[in-house]
Tab-separated table of C-alpha atoms in Angstrom:
chain	number	residue	atom	x	y	z
Q	1	MET	CA	-0.062	0.027	0.139
Q	2	LEU	CA	1.267	2.980	-0.742
Q	3	GLU	CA	1.696	6.386	1.585
Q	4	PRO	CA	-1.106	8.708	1.693
Q	5	ILE	CA	-0.738	11.997	-0.152
Q	6	LEU	CA	0.758	14.831	2.314
Q	7	ILE	CA	1.115	18.376	1.304
Q	8	LEU	CA	4.036	20.265	2.548
Q	9	VAL	CA	3.461	24.164	2.577
Q	10	ASP	CA	6.967	26.479	2.883
Q	11	ALA	CA	4.347	29.084	4.334
Q	12	ASP	CA	6.934	32.147	5.235
Q	13	ALA	CA	6.064	34.068	2.035
Q	14	CYS	CA	3.396	31.684	0.556
Q	15	PRO	CA	0.957	33.597	-1.463
Q	16	VAL	CA	-1.575	30.742	-1.840
Q	17	LYS	CA	-2.370	28.971	1.654
Q	18	ASP	CA	-5.865	29.550	1.376
Q	19	GLU	CA	-5.732	28.001	-1.789
Q	20	VAL	CA	-4.283	24.917	-0.445
Q	21	PHE	CA	-6.378	24.548	2.237
Q	22	ARG	CA	-9.425	24.908	-0.235
Q	23	VAL	CA	-8.426	22.149	-2.246
Q	24	ALA	CA	-7.041	19.787	0.510
Q	25	ALA	CA	-10.235	19.934	2.381
Q	26	ARG	CA	-12.125	19.114	-0.987
Q	27	TYR	CA	-9.805	16.060	-1.254
Q	28	ALA	CA	-9.294	15.527	2.797
Q	29	VAL	CA	-5.611	15.684	2.553
Q	30	LYS	CA	-3.381	16.184	5.482
Q	31	THR	CA	-1.697	19.452	4.811
Q	32	VAL	CA	1.552	20.665	6.894
Q	33	VAL	CA	2.128	24.350	7.039
Q	34	VAL	CA	5.731	25.091	7.828
Q	35	SER	CA	7.118	28.601	8.822
Q	36	ASN	CA	9.398	30.180	11.606
Q	37	ALA	CA	6.738	32.398	12.582
Q	38	TYR	CA	2.846	31.735	14.338
Q	39	MET	CA	0.190	32.230	11.516
Q	40	MET	CA	-3.566	31.775	11.876
Q	41	LEU	CA	-4.707	28.308	10.159
Q	42	PRO	CA	-8.283	26.949	9.659
Q	43	LYS	CA	-9.378	24.695	12.512
Q	44	ASP	CA	-9.248	21.509	10.492
Q	45	ALA	CA	-7.960	17.986	11.676
Q	46	ASN	CA	-6.204	17.612	8.524
Q	47	ILE	CA	-4.070	20.765	8.778
Q	48	GLU	CA	-1.197	20.745	10.900
Q	49	ARG	CA	1.338	23.756	11.891
Q	50	VAL	CA	5.035	23.395	12.295
Q	51	ILE	CA	6.939	26.340	13.602
Q	52	VAL	CA	10.585	25.966	13.377
Q	53	ASP	CA	13.319	28.061	14.609
Q	54	GLN	CA	14.577	31.130	13.205
Q	55	GLY	CA	17.287	31.125	10.706
Q	56	LEU	CA	18.473	30.881	6.902
Q	57	ASP	CA	16.615	27.800	5.402
Q	58	VAL	CA	15.289	26.141	8.848
Q	59	ALA	CA	11.911	25.519	7.294
Q	60	ASP	CA	13.551	24.488	3.914
Q	61	ASP	CA	15.528	21.735	5.930
Q	62	TRP	CA	12.284	20.685	8.069
Q	63	ILE	CA	10.298	20.126	4.818
Q	64	ALA	CA	13.306	18.708	2.615
Q	65	GLU	CA	13.685	15.650	5.229
Q	66	ARG	CA	9.898	14.835	4.536
Q	67	PRO	CA	9.888	14.603	0.617
Q	68	ALA	CA	8.836	10.917	-0.949
Q	69	PRO	CA	6.332	9.675	-3.445
Q	70	GLY	CA	2.991	11.247	-2.516
Q	71	VAL	CA	3.799	14.032	-1.012
Q	72	ILE	CA	3.091	17.644	-2.686
Q	73	VAL	CA	5.607	20.389	-1.673
Q	74	VAL	CA	4.316	23.989	-2.540
Q	75	THR	CA	7.579	26.502	-2.536
Q	76	ASN	CA	8.754	29.315	-4.185
Q	77	ASP	CA	12.383	28.224	-3.263
Q	78	VAL	CA	14.095	26.692	-6.241
Q	79	PRO	CA	16.463	24.356	-4.169
Q	80	LEU	CA	14.197	23.185	-1.837
Q	81	ALA	CA	11.791	22.117	-4.913
Q	82	HIS	CA	14.839	20.591	-6.147
Q	83	ARG	CA	15.483	18.650	-3.111
Q	84	ALA	CA	11.689	17.467	-3.247
Q	85	VAL	CA	11.998	16.445	-6.986
Q	86	THR	CA	15.285	14.473	-6.360
Q	87	ALA	CA	13.198	12.651	-3.963
Q	88	LYS	CA	10.358	12.022	-6.136
Q	89	ALA	CA	8.015	14.301	-4.580
Q	90	GLU	CA	5.551	16.457	-6.484
Q	91	ALA	CA	6.682	20.225	-6.371
Q	92	ILE	CA	4.758	23.349	-7.380
Q	93	ALA	CA	5.166	27.022	-7.431
Q	94	PRO	CA	2.705	29.457	-6.215
Q	95	ASN	CA	1.983	30.591	-9.719
Q	96	GLY	CA	1.320	27.130	-10.956
Q	97	LYS	CA	4.742	25.933	-12.290
Q	98	ALA	CA	5.162	22.118	-11.414
Q	99	PHE	CA	9.040	21.368	-11.020
Q	100	THR	CA	9.887	18.276	-12.546
Q	101	ASP	CA	12.912	16.291	-13.116
Q	102	ALA	CA	12.811	17.822	-16.628
Q	103	SER	CA	12.521	21.144	-15.862
Q	104	ILE	CA	14.321	21.455	-12.305
Q	105	GLY	CA	17.986	21.556	-13.909
Q	106	MET	CA	17.168	24.625	-15.987
Q	107	THR	CA	15.222	26.326	-13.246
Q	108	LEU	CA	17.943	25.937	-10.804
Q	109	ALA	CA	20.960	27.119	-13.311
Q	110	MET	CA	18.936	30.319	-14.284
Q	111	ARG	CA	18.018	31.021	-10.516
Q	112	ASP	CA	22.234	30.528	-9.656
Q	113	LEU	CA	22.758	32.628	-12.671
Q	114	MET	CA	20.520	35.503	-11.658
Q	115	THR	CA	21.849	35.698	-7.937
Q	116	ASP	CA	25.333	35.929	-9.629
Q	117	LEU	CA	24.210	38.742	-11.690
Q	118	ARG	CA	22.550	40.583	-8.773
Q	119	SER	CA	25.585	39.989	-6.788
Q	120	ALA	CA	27.650	41.762	-9.607
Q	121	GLY	CA	25.688	44.548	-9.474
Q	122	GLU	CA	23.469	43.891	-12.100
Q	123	ILE	CA	19.910	45.260	-11.909
Q	124	THR	CA	17.588	42.395	-12.615
Q	125	GLY	CA	14.113	43.569	-12.484
Q	126	GLY	CA	13.135	41.088	-9.807
Q	127	PRO	CA	10.214	38.690	-10.349
Q	128	ARG	CA	6.818	39.993	-11.403
Q	129	PRO	CA	3.717	40.709	-9.254
Q	130	PHE	CA	2.075	38.051	-8.381
Q	131	SER	CA	-1.487	37.516	-10.292
Q	132	LYS	CA	-5.089	36.170	-10.490
Q	133	ALA	CA	-3.840	34.281	-13.429
Q	134	ASP	CA	-1.215	32.517	-11.137
Q	135	ARG	CA	-3.627	31.989	-8.653
Q	136	SER	CA	-5.942	30.162	-10.956
Q	137	ALA	CA	-2.836	27.746	-12.386
Q	138	PHE	CA	-1.672	27.237	-8.845
Q	139	LEU	CA	-5.239	25.910	-8.383
Q	140	GLN	CA	-5.257	23.670	-11.414
Q	141	ALA	CA	-1.403	22.744	-10.776
Q	142	LEU	CA	-2.413	21.692	-7.179
Q	143	ASP	CA	-5.587	19.850	-8.190
Q	144	ALA	CA	-4.106	18.106	-11.098
Q	145	ALA	CA	-1.245	16.628	-8.273
Q	146	ILE	CA	-3.477	14.985	-6.335
Q	147	VAL	CA	-5.349	13.727	-8.939
Q	148	ARG	CA	-2.281	12.226	-10.728
Q	149	LEU	CA	-1.501	10.369	-7.376
Q	150	LYS	CA	-4.983	9.446	-6.298
Q	151	ARG	CA	-4.566	7.631	-10.208
Q	152	THR	CA	-1.379	5.886	-9.275
Q	153	GLY	CA	-2.677	4.409	-5.772
Q	154	HIS	CA	-2.049	7.153	-3.344
Q	155	PRO	CA	-5.051	7.598	-0.418
Q	156	THR	CA	-5.875	10.506	0.733
Q	157	ASP	CA	-6.302	9.637	4.211
C-alpha cells in the first residue's frame, strides 16, 4: 500500500495558503504548514502547524527531510523544489509552475545565474507581481497533482 498524499507548505511567504486549504479540504488531504513564525490556520483536523526555529533555510530543511512519492511540496524556493523532486515528490510553485525532473535543472541554473548577476551589481528587475492568473494556475496544478497521485494509488487519508 502506498503512503497517503501529504501536502507540505513552505508558508512564510506563500501567497496561496488559502487555496491549498480549499483544495486539501476537498480531497481530505493532510496538510502541514511550515513556518518560522506563528500564523492563523483554519480549524481543520487535516491541517497541522509546524513552527521551526528562526534562521536561514530552517523551514526548507525541515520540509526537505520529508519528501517522498505521494508528497506535494508547495514552495517558491528553487533549491527546496530541487530537493523535493530529487526525492520523487511533487513540487509546485505558487504561480502554478510544476517543478519536474525535466525542468528543475534549468530552473536551478537560471536561479544561480540571476543570483550571480545581482551579486555582480546587475539590476535584474526581480520577479513579476503575483496575479489572479497565477492563483488560478496554482489551483489547477495542485488539483491535477492530487488527481494524478490518487490514480497511481496514493490514498487521501
